[in-house]
Short mmCIF file of C-alpha atoms and ligand atoms in Angstrom, two decimals:
data_model
loop_
_atom_site.label_atom_id
_atom_site.label_comp_id
_atom_site.label_asym_id
_atom_site.label_seq_id
_atom_site.Cartn_x
_atom_site.Cartn_y
_atom_site.Cartn_z
CA MET A 1 1.25 -28.82 20.66
CA THR A 2 -0.67 -31.43 18.66
CA ILE A 3 -3.18 -30.30 16.03
CA ARG A 4 -5.51 -32.53 13.99
CA PHE A 5 -6.60 -31.00 10.66
CA GLU A 6 -9.59 -33.18 9.82
CA ASN A 7 -12.52 -33.88 7.49
CA GLY A 8 -10.79 -32.46 4.42
CA ILE A 9 -9.50 -33.80 1.12
CA ILE A 10 -5.80 -34.40 1.72
CA VAL A 11 -3.48 -34.38 -1.31
CA THR A 12 -0.16 -35.66 -0.04
CA LEU A 13 1.95 -35.09 -3.18
CA GLY A 14 5.48 -36.53 -2.95
CA SER A 15 6.57 -39.67 -4.80
CA LYS A 16 3.54 -41.73 -3.71
CA SER A 17 0.96 -38.97 -3.96
CA GLN A 18 -2.42 -39.91 -2.52
CA VAL A 19 -5.78 -38.19 -2.41
CA LEU A 20 -7.58 -38.95 0.87
CA TRP A 21 -11.23 -37.96 1.15
CA ASN A 22 -12.39 -37.36 4.74
CA GLY A 23 -8.72 -37.32 5.59
CA ALA A 24 -6.74 -35.84 8.44
CA VAL A 25 -3.24 -34.58 9.08
CA VAL A 26 -1.87 -34.49 12.61
CA THR A 27 0.98 -32.13 13.40
CA GLU A 28 3.09 -31.92 16.52
CA ASN A 29 5.25 -28.84 16.95
CA GLU A 30 7.02 -28.36 13.60
CA LYS A 31 6.37 -31.82 12.12
CA ILE A 32 3.63 -33.91 10.57
CA ILE A 33 3.21 -36.99 12.76
CA ALA A 34 0.32 -38.78 11.04
CA VAL A 35 -1.70 -38.75 7.82
CA GLY A 36 -4.81 -40.90 7.33
CA SER A 37 -8.56 -41.09 7.62
CA SER A 38 -10.26 -38.66 10.02
CA THR A 39 -11.93 -41.49 11.97
CA GLU A 40 -8.70 -43.37 12.50
CA LEU A 41 -6.73 -40.30 13.54
CA GLN A 42 -9.53 -39.13 15.89
CA GLN A 43 -9.10 -42.44 17.70
CA ARG A 44 -5.32 -42.30 17.71
CA PHE A 45 -5.05 -38.65 18.79
CA PRO A 46 -8.17 -37.95 20.86
CA ASP A 47 -6.59 -35.07 22.81
CA ALA A 48 -5.29 -33.07 19.86
CA GLU A 49 -6.61 -29.61 19.09
CA THR A 50 -8.79 -29.74 15.99
CA VAL A 51 -9.17 -27.68 12.85
CA ASP A 52 -12.21 -28.64 10.79
CA CYS A 53 -11.40 -28.80 7.07
CA THR A 54 -14.87 -29.69 5.80
CA GLY A 55 -15.31 -28.30 2.27
CA LYS A 56 -11.58 -27.79 2.00
CA ILE A 57 -8.55 -29.37 0.35
CA VAL A 58 -5.25 -29.69 2.20
CA LEU A 59 -2.04 -29.32 0.19
CA PRO A 60 1.61 -28.88 1.16
CA GLY A 61 2.51 -25.17 1.48
CA PHE A 62 3.67 -23.68 -1.81
CA ILE A 63 7.23 -22.61 -2.58
CA CYS A 64 8.25 -19.53 -4.57
CA ALA A 65 11.73 -20.04 -6.04
CA HIS A 66 12.36 -16.40 -7.04
CA HIS A 67 10.83 -13.27 -5.54
CA HIS A 68 11.71 -9.60 -5.01
CA PHE A 69 10.06 -8.38 -1.82
CA TYR A 70 11.59 -4.93 -2.36
CA SER A 71 9.39 -4.24 -5.39
CA THR A 72 6.27 -3.71 -3.20
CA MET A 73 6.12 0.08 -3.19
CA ALA A 74 6.31 0.32 -6.97
CA ARG A 75 2.72 -0.91 -7.11
CA GLY A 76 0.48 1.76 -8.62
CA MET A 77 3.34 4.23 -9.03
CA ALA A 78 3.51 6.46 -12.10
CA ILE A 79 6.95 6.00 -13.66
CA PRO A 80 8.50 9.37 -14.46
CA GLY A 81 9.27 10.07 -18.14
CA GLU A 82 8.32 8.28 -21.33
CA PRO A 83 7.08 4.67 -21.09
CA ALA A 84 9.99 2.21 -21.17
CA SER A 85 10.23 0.64 -24.62
CA ASN A 86 12.53 -2.26 -23.75
CA PHE A 87 13.90 -4.29 -20.84
CA MET A 88 16.97 -2.11 -20.26
CA GLU A 89 14.77 0.96 -20.02
CA ILE A 90 12.48 -0.84 -17.54
CA LEU A 91 15.52 -1.48 -15.33
CA GLU A 92 16.94 2.01 -15.68
CA ARG A 93 13.69 3.94 -15.30
CA LEU A 94 11.99 1.77 -12.71
CA TRP A 95 13.83 -0.89 -10.76
CA TRP A 96 17.23 0.78 -10.48
CA LYS A 97 15.48 3.76 -8.94
CA VAL A 98 13.03 1.87 -6.73
CA ASP A 99 15.90 0.07 -5.01
CA ARG A 100 17.88 3.31 -4.46
CA ALA A 101 14.87 5.14 -2.98
CA LEU A 102 14.19 2.65 -0.16
CA THR A 103 14.75 3.65 3.48
CA GLU A 104 15.14 1.12 6.29
CA GLU A 105 11.48 1.32 7.23
CA ASP A 106 10.51 0.96 3.55
CA ILE A 107 12.60 -2.23 3.38
CA THR A 108 10.77 -3.72 6.35
CA LEU A 109 7.32 -2.79 5.04
CA SER A 110 8.23 -3.89 1.51
CA ALA A 111 8.94 -7.32 2.95
CA GLN A 112 5.97 -7.43 5.32
CA VAL A 113 3.36 -6.72 2.64
CA PRO A 114 4.37 -9.60 0.31
CA LEU A 115 4.86 -11.84 3.36
CA ILE A 116 1.20 -11.23 4.21
CA GLU A 117 0.36 -12.00 0.58
CA CYS A 118 2.40 -15.20 0.77
CA ILE A 119 0.39 -16.31 3.79
CA ARG A 120 -2.86 -15.32 2.03
CA ASN A 121 -1.89 -17.53 -0.91
CA GLY A 122 -0.51 -20.49 1.02
CA THR A 123 3.10 -19.75 0.04
CA THR A 124 5.18 -20.90 3.00
CA THR A 125 8.69 -20.77 1.52
CA VAL A 126 10.32 -18.04 -0.57
CA ILE A 127 13.71 -17.59 -2.19
CA ASP A 128 14.12 -13.81 -2.31
CA HIS A 129 16.54 -11.51 -4.14
CA HIS A 130 16.94 -8.12 -2.45
CA ALA A 131 18.40 -4.78 -3.55
CA SER A 132 18.54 -1.46 -1.67
CA PRO A 133 21.76 0.32 -2.69
CA GLY A 134 20.68 3.42 -0.73
CA THR A 135 20.75 1.44 2.55
CA PRO A 136 22.47 -1.90 1.93
CA ASP A 137 24.06 -2.54 5.34
CA GLY A 138 21.80 -4.53 7.64
CA SER A 139 19.00 -4.69 5.05
CA LEU A 140 18.92 -8.50 5.08
CA ASP A 141 18.51 -8.46 8.87
CA LEU A 142 15.43 -6.27 8.48
CA ILE A 143 13.98 -8.77 6.01
CA GLU A 144 14.94 -11.72 8.20
CA ASN A 145 13.11 -10.15 11.15
CA ALA A 146 10.01 -9.63 8.99
CA VAL A 147 10.16 -13.26 7.78
CA ARG A 148 10.50 -14.63 11.30
CA GLN A 149 7.60 -12.52 12.50
CA ALA A 150 5.47 -13.68 9.55
CA GLY A 151 6.42 -17.27 10.35
CA ILE A 152 7.28 -18.57 6.88
CA ARG A 153 10.66 -19.75 5.53
CA ALA A 154 12.95 -17.68 3.31
CA SER A 155 16.33 -17.91 1.66
CA LEU A 156 17.70 -14.38 1.41
CA CYS A 157 20.45 -12.69 -0.54
CA TYR A 158 21.59 -9.21 -1.50
CA GLU A 159 21.94 -8.39 -5.17
CA VAL A 160 25.60 -7.60 -5.87
CA SER A 161 26.10 -5.35 -8.88
CA ASP A 162 28.74 -2.96 -10.23
CA ARG A 163 26.06 -0.60 -11.52
CA ASN A 164 26.37 1.77 -8.55
CA GLY A 165 30.14 1.41 -8.17
CA MET A 166 32.39 -1.62 -8.07
CA GLY A 167 31.33 -4.51 -5.87
CA GLY A 168 28.22 -2.86 -4.43
CA GLY A 169 26.48 -5.15 -1.95
CA ILE A 170 29.29 -7.66 -1.46
CA ARG A 171 29.80 -6.66 2.16
CA GLU A 172 26.14 -7.07 3.12
CA ASN A 173 25.84 -10.39 1.31
CA GLU A 174 29.02 -11.79 2.86
CA ARG A 175 28.04 -10.63 6.35
CA PHE A 176 24.63 -12.27 6.11
CA ILE A 177 25.94 -15.55 4.65
CA LYS A 178 28.38 -15.84 7.56
CA LYS A 179 25.69 -14.96 10.09
CA VAL A 180 23.20 -17.53 8.78
CA GLY A 181 25.77 -20.29 8.31
CA LYS A 182 24.07 -23.59 7.61
CA GLY A 183 20.71 -22.06 8.53
CA ASP A 184 18.02 -23.27 10.89
CA GLY A 185 15.47 -24.56 8.37
CA GLN A 186 13.64 -21.26 8.44
CA ILE A 187 16.24 -18.80 7.15
CA ALA A 188 18.90 -19.65 4.58
CA ALA A 189 21.33 -17.49 2.60
CA MET A 190 22.67 -17.37 -0.94
CA MET A 191 25.16 -15.18 -2.81
CA GLY A 192 22.97 -12.72 -4.71
CA LEU A 193 24.23 -11.44 -8.05
CA HIS A 194 22.32 -9.10 -10.31
CA ALA A 195 23.25 -10.32 -13.80
CA SER A 196 26.27 -10.91 -16.00
CA PHE A 197 25.95 -7.53 -17.75
CA THR A 198 26.34 -5.53 -14.51
CA LEU A 199 29.15 -7.62 -13.03
CA SER A 200 32.85 -7.36 -13.82
CA ASP A 201 35.11 -10.43 -13.74
CA GLU A 202 36.73 -9.04 -10.61
CA THR A 203 33.45 -8.70 -8.70
CA LEU A 204 32.23 -12.10 -9.87
CA GLU A 205 35.46 -13.72 -8.76
CA THR A 206 35.19 -12.19 -5.29
CA CYS A 207 31.53 -13.25 -4.92
CA VAL A 208 32.06 -16.79 -6.16
CA GLY A 209 34.99 -17.11 -3.73
CA ILE A 210 32.78 -16.07 -0.80
CA ALA A 211 30.00 -18.43 -1.92
CA LYS A 212 32.38 -21.40 -2.34
CA ASP A 213 34.00 -20.83 1.06
CA ALA A 214 30.59 -20.76 2.72
CA GLY A 215 29.15 -23.65 0.68
CA VAL A 216 26.24 -21.59 -0.66
CA GLY A 217 25.03 -21.14 -4.23
CA CYS A 218 24.75 -18.06 -6.45
CA HIS A 219 21.30 -16.60 -7.17
CA VAL A 220 21.63 -14.69 -10.45
CA HIS A 221 19.46 -13.41 -13.32
CA VAL A 222 20.60 -15.08 -16.54
CA ALA A 223 19.81 -13.98 -20.10
CA GLU A 224 16.46 -12.54 -19.11
CA ASP A 225 16.71 -10.18 -22.07
CA LEU A 226 18.69 -10.52 -25.28
CA ALA A 227 20.80 -7.57 -24.07
CA ASP A 228 22.45 -9.81 -21.40
CA ARG A 229 23.46 -12.37 -24.02
CA GLU A 230 24.76 -9.71 -26.41
CA ASP A 231 26.75 -8.03 -23.63
CA ALA A 232 28.46 -11.31 -22.73
CA LEU A 233 29.21 -12.14 -26.36
CA GLN A 234 30.60 -8.69 -27.01
CA LYS A 235 32.67 -8.21 -23.84
CA TYR A 236 33.78 -11.78 -23.13
CA GLY A 237 33.37 -13.57 -26.47
CA MET A 238 30.98 -16.17 -25.03
CA PRO A 239 27.27 -16.37 -24.13
CA THR A 240 26.00 -15.64 -20.63
CA VAL A 241 25.82 -19.16 -19.18
CA GLN A 242 29.31 -19.97 -20.42
CA ARG A 243 30.70 -16.83 -18.85
CA LEU A 244 29.02 -17.46 -15.50
CA ASP A 245 30.15 -21.08 -15.54
CA LYS A 246 33.71 -20.11 -16.40
CA MET A 247 33.66 -17.72 -13.42
CA GLY A 248 32.46 -20.56 -11.16
CA ALA A 249 28.90 -19.34 -10.54
CA SER A 250 27.17 -22.53 -11.71
CA GLY A 251 26.56 -25.65 -9.60
CA GLU A 252 23.95 -27.64 -7.77
CA LYS A 253 23.20 -24.97 -5.17
CA SER A 254 23.09 -22.11 -7.68
CA LEU A 255 19.96 -20.73 -9.30
CA PHE A 256 20.00 -19.27 -12.81
CA ILE A 257 16.87 -17.13 -13.07
CA HIS A 258 14.95 -16.81 -16.37
CA CYS A 259 17.38 -18.30 -18.98
CA VAL A 260 15.23 -16.93 -21.80
CA HIS A 261 17.98 -16.23 -24.33
CA ILE A 262 20.22 -19.26 -24.11
CA ASP A 263 21.32 -21.72 -26.79
CA GLU A 264 21.60 -25.50 -26.81
CA SER A 265 25.23 -25.55 -25.67
CA GLU A 266 24.31 -23.38 -22.69
CA MET A 267 21.47 -25.76 -21.80
CA ASP A 268 23.94 -28.64 -21.93
CA LEU A 269 26.26 -26.74 -19.61
CA ILE A 270 23.42 -26.08 -17.13
CA ALA A 271 22.56 -29.79 -17.22
CA ALA A 272 26.17 -30.89 -16.78
CA THR A 273 26.70 -28.61 -13.78
CA LYS A 274 23.30 -29.55 -12.24
CA THR A 275 22.52 -25.84 -11.85
CA GLY A 276 18.90 -25.01 -11.01
CA VAL A 277 16.83 -22.76 -13.29
CA VAL A 278 13.82 -20.70 -12.21
CA HIS A 279 11.10 -19.83 -14.69
CA ASN A 280 8.98 -16.70 -14.10
CA PRO A 281 6.30 -16.74 -16.82
CA GLU A 282 4.23 -13.73 -15.71
CA SER A 283 7.31 -11.54 -15.38
CA ASN A 284 8.64 -12.59 -18.77
CA MET A 285 5.32 -11.71 -20.37
CA ASN A 286 5.09 -8.44 -18.43
CA ASN A 287 8.57 -7.34 -19.50
CA ALA A 288 8.03 -8.69 -23.02
CA VAL A 289 11.49 -10.32 -23.00
CA GLY A 290 10.67 -13.65 -24.67
CA VAL A 291 9.83 -17.24 -23.78
CA THR A 292 12.10 -19.49 -21.70
CA PRO A 293 12.79 -22.74 -23.61
CA LEU A 294 11.08 -24.72 -20.86
CA LEU A 295 10.53 -28.00 -22.69
CA PRO A 296 14.12 -28.30 -24.01
CA LEU A 297 15.39 -27.56 -20.48
CA LEU A 298 13.18 -30.25 -18.96
CA GLN A 299 14.16 -32.72 -21.69
CA ARG A 300 17.73 -32.38 -20.44
CA ASN A 301 16.56 -33.23 -16.88
CA ILE A 302 17.45 -29.74 -15.71
CA LEU A 303 15.83 -28.84 -12.39
CA VAL A 304 13.52 -25.99 -13.44
CA GLY A 305 11.47 -24.37 -10.71
CA LEU A 306 8.87 -21.64 -10.65
CA GLY A 307 9.09 -18.10 -9.31
CA THR A 308 7.11 -14.87 -9.40
CA ASP A 309 9.99 -12.38 -9.85
CA GLY A 310 8.13 -9.99 -7.54
CA MET A 311 4.97 -9.96 -9.69
CA SER A 312 2.88 -11.62 -6.95
CA SER A 313 3.10 -14.20 -4.19
CA LYS A 314 0.50 -16.54 -5.62
CA MET A 315 2.10 -19.71 -6.94
CA LEU A 316 -1.00 -21.38 -8.37
CA SER A 317 -1.56 -18.53 -10.82
CA GLN A 318 2.15 -18.65 -11.81
CA MET A 319 1.73 -22.35 -12.51
CA ARG A 320 -1.28 -21.63 -14.67
CA ALA A 321 0.56 -18.81 -16.48
CA ALA A 322 3.34 -21.28 -17.31
CA TYR A 323 0.77 -23.77 -18.54
CA LEU A 324 -0.91 -21.24 -20.84
CA LEU A 325 2.29 -19.55 -22.02
CA HIS A 326 3.96 -22.73 -23.25
CA ARG A 327 0.83 -23.99 -24.98
CA LEU A 328 0.59 -20.74 -26.90
CA ALA A 329 4.32 -20.43 -27.54
CA THR A 330 4.61 -23.96 -28.94
CA ARG A 331 1.12 -23.86 -30.51
CA ASP A 332 0.77 -27.36 -29.18
CA PRO A 333 -2.19 -28.19 -26.91
CA ARG A 334 -0.47 -31.40 -25.80
CA VAL A 335 2.25 -29.69 -23.77
CA ALA A 336 2.63 -28.15 -20.30
CA PHE A 337 -0.26 -30.00 -18.61
CA VAL A 338 2.22 -32.15 -16.72
CA GLU A 339 5.22 -29.84 -16.94
CA ALA A 340 3.77 -26.65 -15.42
CA PRO A 341 2.52 -28.38 -12.21
CA LYS A 342 5.82 -30.30 -12.03
CA LEU A 343 7.79 -27.06 -11.75
CA LEU A 344 5.76 -25.99 -8.74
CA LEU A 345 4.98 -29.26 -6.98
CA GLU A 346 8.05 -31.42 -7.67
CA ASN A 347 10.91 -29.17 -8.68
CA ASN A 348 10.44 -26.28 -6.26
CA PRO A 349 10.66 -28.68 -3.27
CA GLN A 350 13.94 -30.03 -4.70
CA ILE A 351 15.28 -26.50 -5.14
CA ALA A 352 14.22 -25.66 -1.57
CA GLU A 353 15.93 -28.80 -0.29
CA ARG A 354 19.21 -27.63 -1.79
CA GLN A 355 18.84 -24.31 0.05
CA PHE A 356 17.30 -25.30 3.38
CA GLY A 357 18.49 -28.89 3.71
CA ILE A 358 14.95 -30.11 4.47
CA ARG A 359 12.31 -31.83 2.38
CA LEU A 360 9.24 -29.64 1.87
CA GLY A 361 6.26 -30.03 -0.47
CA GLU A 362 4.98 -33.32 0.89
CA ILE A 363 2.33 -34.27 3.46
CA THR A 364 4.01 -37.32 4.92
CA GLU A 365 4.77 -38.45 8.43
CA GLY A 366 8.02 -36.97 9.65
CA HIS A 367 8.01 -34.09 7.17
CA PRO A 368 7.78 -30.38 8.08
CA ALA A 369 4.24 -29.20 8.90
CA ASP A 370 3.76 -26.63 6.12
CA LEU A 371 0.18 -26.64 4.79
CA ALA A 372 -2.05 -24.64 2.47
CA ILE A 373 -5.75 -25.35 3.11
CA LEU A 374 -8.07 -24.07 0.38
CA ASP A 375 -11.85 -23.81 0.04
CA TYR A 376 -12.62 -26.36 -2.63
CA GLN A 377 -15.62 -28.57 -3.25
CA PRO A 378 -14.85 -30.50 -6.44
CA PRO A 379 -17.65 -30.58 -9.00
CA THR A 380 -16.40 -33.94 -10.32
CA VAL A 381 -14.52 -36.88 -8.87
CA LEU A 382 -11.08 -36.00 -7.60
CA SER A 383 -8.42 -38.69 -7.36
CA GLU A 384 -4.70 -39.18 -7.89
CA ALA A 385 -5.48 -39.83 -11.57
CA ASN A 386 -7.09 -36.47 -12.34
CA PHE A 387 -5.62 -34.17 -9.69
CA LEU A 388 -3.78 -32.04 -12.26
CA GLY A 389 -7.03 -31.20 -14.03
CA HIS A 390 -8.48 -29.92 -10.75
CA LEU A 391 -5.26 -28.05 -10.01
CA ILE A 392 -5.09 -26.20 -13.32
CA PHE A 393 -8.79 -25.49 -13.83
CA GLY A 394 -10.22 -25.34 -10.29
CA LEU A 395 -7.72 -24.90 -7.48
CA VAL A 396 -6.02 -22.05 -9.30
CA ASP A 397 -9.05 -19.89 -8.41
CA ALA A 398 -9.75 -21.38 -4.97
CA THR A 399 -9.28 -19.18 -1.91
CA VAL A 400 -6.77 -20.19 0.73
CA ASP A 401 -8.51 -20.36 4.11
CA THR A 402 -5.74 -21.57 6.42
CA THR A 403 -1.94 -21.46 6.15
CA VAL A 404 0.39 -23.42 8.39
CA CYS A 405 4.19 -23.21 8.49
CA LYS A 406 6.51 -25.01 10.91
CA GLY A 407 3.37 -26.34 12.58
CA LYS A 408 2.12 -22.84 13.41
CA ILE A 409 -1.22 -21.59 12.11
CA LEU A 410 -0.38 -18.28 10.40
CA MET A 411 -3.83 -17.68 8.91
CA GLN A 412 -7.16 -19.25 9.83
CA GLY A 413 -10.60 -18.44 8.46
CA LYS A 414 -8.74 -16.05 6.10
CA LYS A 415 -7.52 -13.98 9.04
CA ILE A 416 -3.77 -13.40 9.27
CA LEU A 417 -2.72 -14.27 12.80
CA SER A 418 1.02 -13.63 12.78
CA MET A 419 1.00 -10.03 11.51
CA ASP A 420 -1.14 -6.91 11.79
CA GLU A 421 -2.22 -6.58 8.17
CA GLN A 422 -4.18 -3.38 8.66
CA ARG A 423 -1.39 -1.53 10.43
CA ILE A 424 1.29 -2.69 8.01
CA THR A 425 -0.59 -1.78 4.84
CA ALA A 426 -1.71 1.57 6.31
CA ARG A 427 1.91 2.45 7.17
CA SER A 428 3.03 1.35 3.70
CA ARG A 429 0.43 3.63 2.09
CA GLU A 430 1.69 6.43 4.31
CA LEU A 431 5.34 6.01 3.33
CA ALA A 432 4.94 5.14 -0.35
CA PRO A 433 4.35 8.76 -1.56
CA GLN A 434 7.64 9.80 0.09
CA MET A 435 9.42 6.93 -1.59
CA TRP A 436 7.88 7.94 -4.94
CA GLN A 437 9.10 11.52 -4.40
CA ARG A 438 12.65 10.38 -3.70
CA LEU A 439 12.45 8.24 -6.81
CA ALA A 440 11.20 11.16 -8.93
CA ALA A 441 14.11 13.26 -7.62
CA LEU A 442 16.53 10.56 -8.85
CA SER A 443 14.96 10.93 -12.30
CA SER A 444 15.17 14.70 -12.62
ZN1 LIG B 520 14.26 -11.29 -10.58
#
């Protein structure tokens, strides 16, 4: 099927980013086959189906480099007991109970709800990190099915941790990695690891072995809180990144999430091993763990991407959070204007390429047809030269009207086409109180 998205402002991004007013993008099946002026492409592809993008801006679909679909049902839940006063208490009182309380149907719904939110926000690719120690076996298949139904792309993994017994989750992760193999461009797999402080040397060694044999990377939380650094120093006599590197978990396909409490030598090690880092500014602020040294990481040419850590599925607001956070943290109004958009628009596509083996994040002939089409009528000129200003101060609040992934229209006129939003959210509301009760029982 050939579709012509026309009469919009096309922002191609990529190395030769162009802004095309009255532009059009023509897709055929899963690929973009032409980009140019609407008039020209109307002549070249007269028989194509058309989607009118008047009053809209067309961008490549957004990528989220770190998410936790399973966190969905915690929304609005009262956490039993005293409020958590630090990061470890947040894990123990909230997340390490949420994951244990999930049933199979909860896992499916917990994925479907954020998948709908991804489509609503033009996020067409996600790298997810899943945990459900109550029902680990087959959990990644449930999420895969939800992703395929939604129609976006996802790299999935199961969070291995020794916190519920040695090597919990290895079996599920290994099974799924073998099943997915090299992937099909829509689903990919990684070796999921919780964090250094919940993983013994023995478990790490097993997981790294599985990952190396399969040629996949490790997806692991690194020094999110000072407690992770202190644990590594105390138990292993070295900081977190050094320990993970020594165990073989670093490398070009691996993702070190957060990296808030790391020193210069650890940054050098990340750079030397070409390991990817994912920054999650809203989550770091929410958990009050500290500020990732973003600028020193970028100065070392480390590939730093942007994730939501389960906080939301909206990448433009994450980008803006990164922009604001690093201005405040450095007290320097000259920084982050270029860097925050770079994480989302340049680095996330590179991270995705390492996982999926395809080049996303670019509206160019021959590239995958993943698009986010937003309502946006610029109040000032919009060109290649000032796009970032529009991105940070205008597009961040624009509504996504149409989302396209693999050439398929998943939402049009703000209506989700690939999933039944009403049914899914109603069922989630129905099951959430039961999940909360099971969670409360774990606390008493
Ligand atoms: Zn996380």
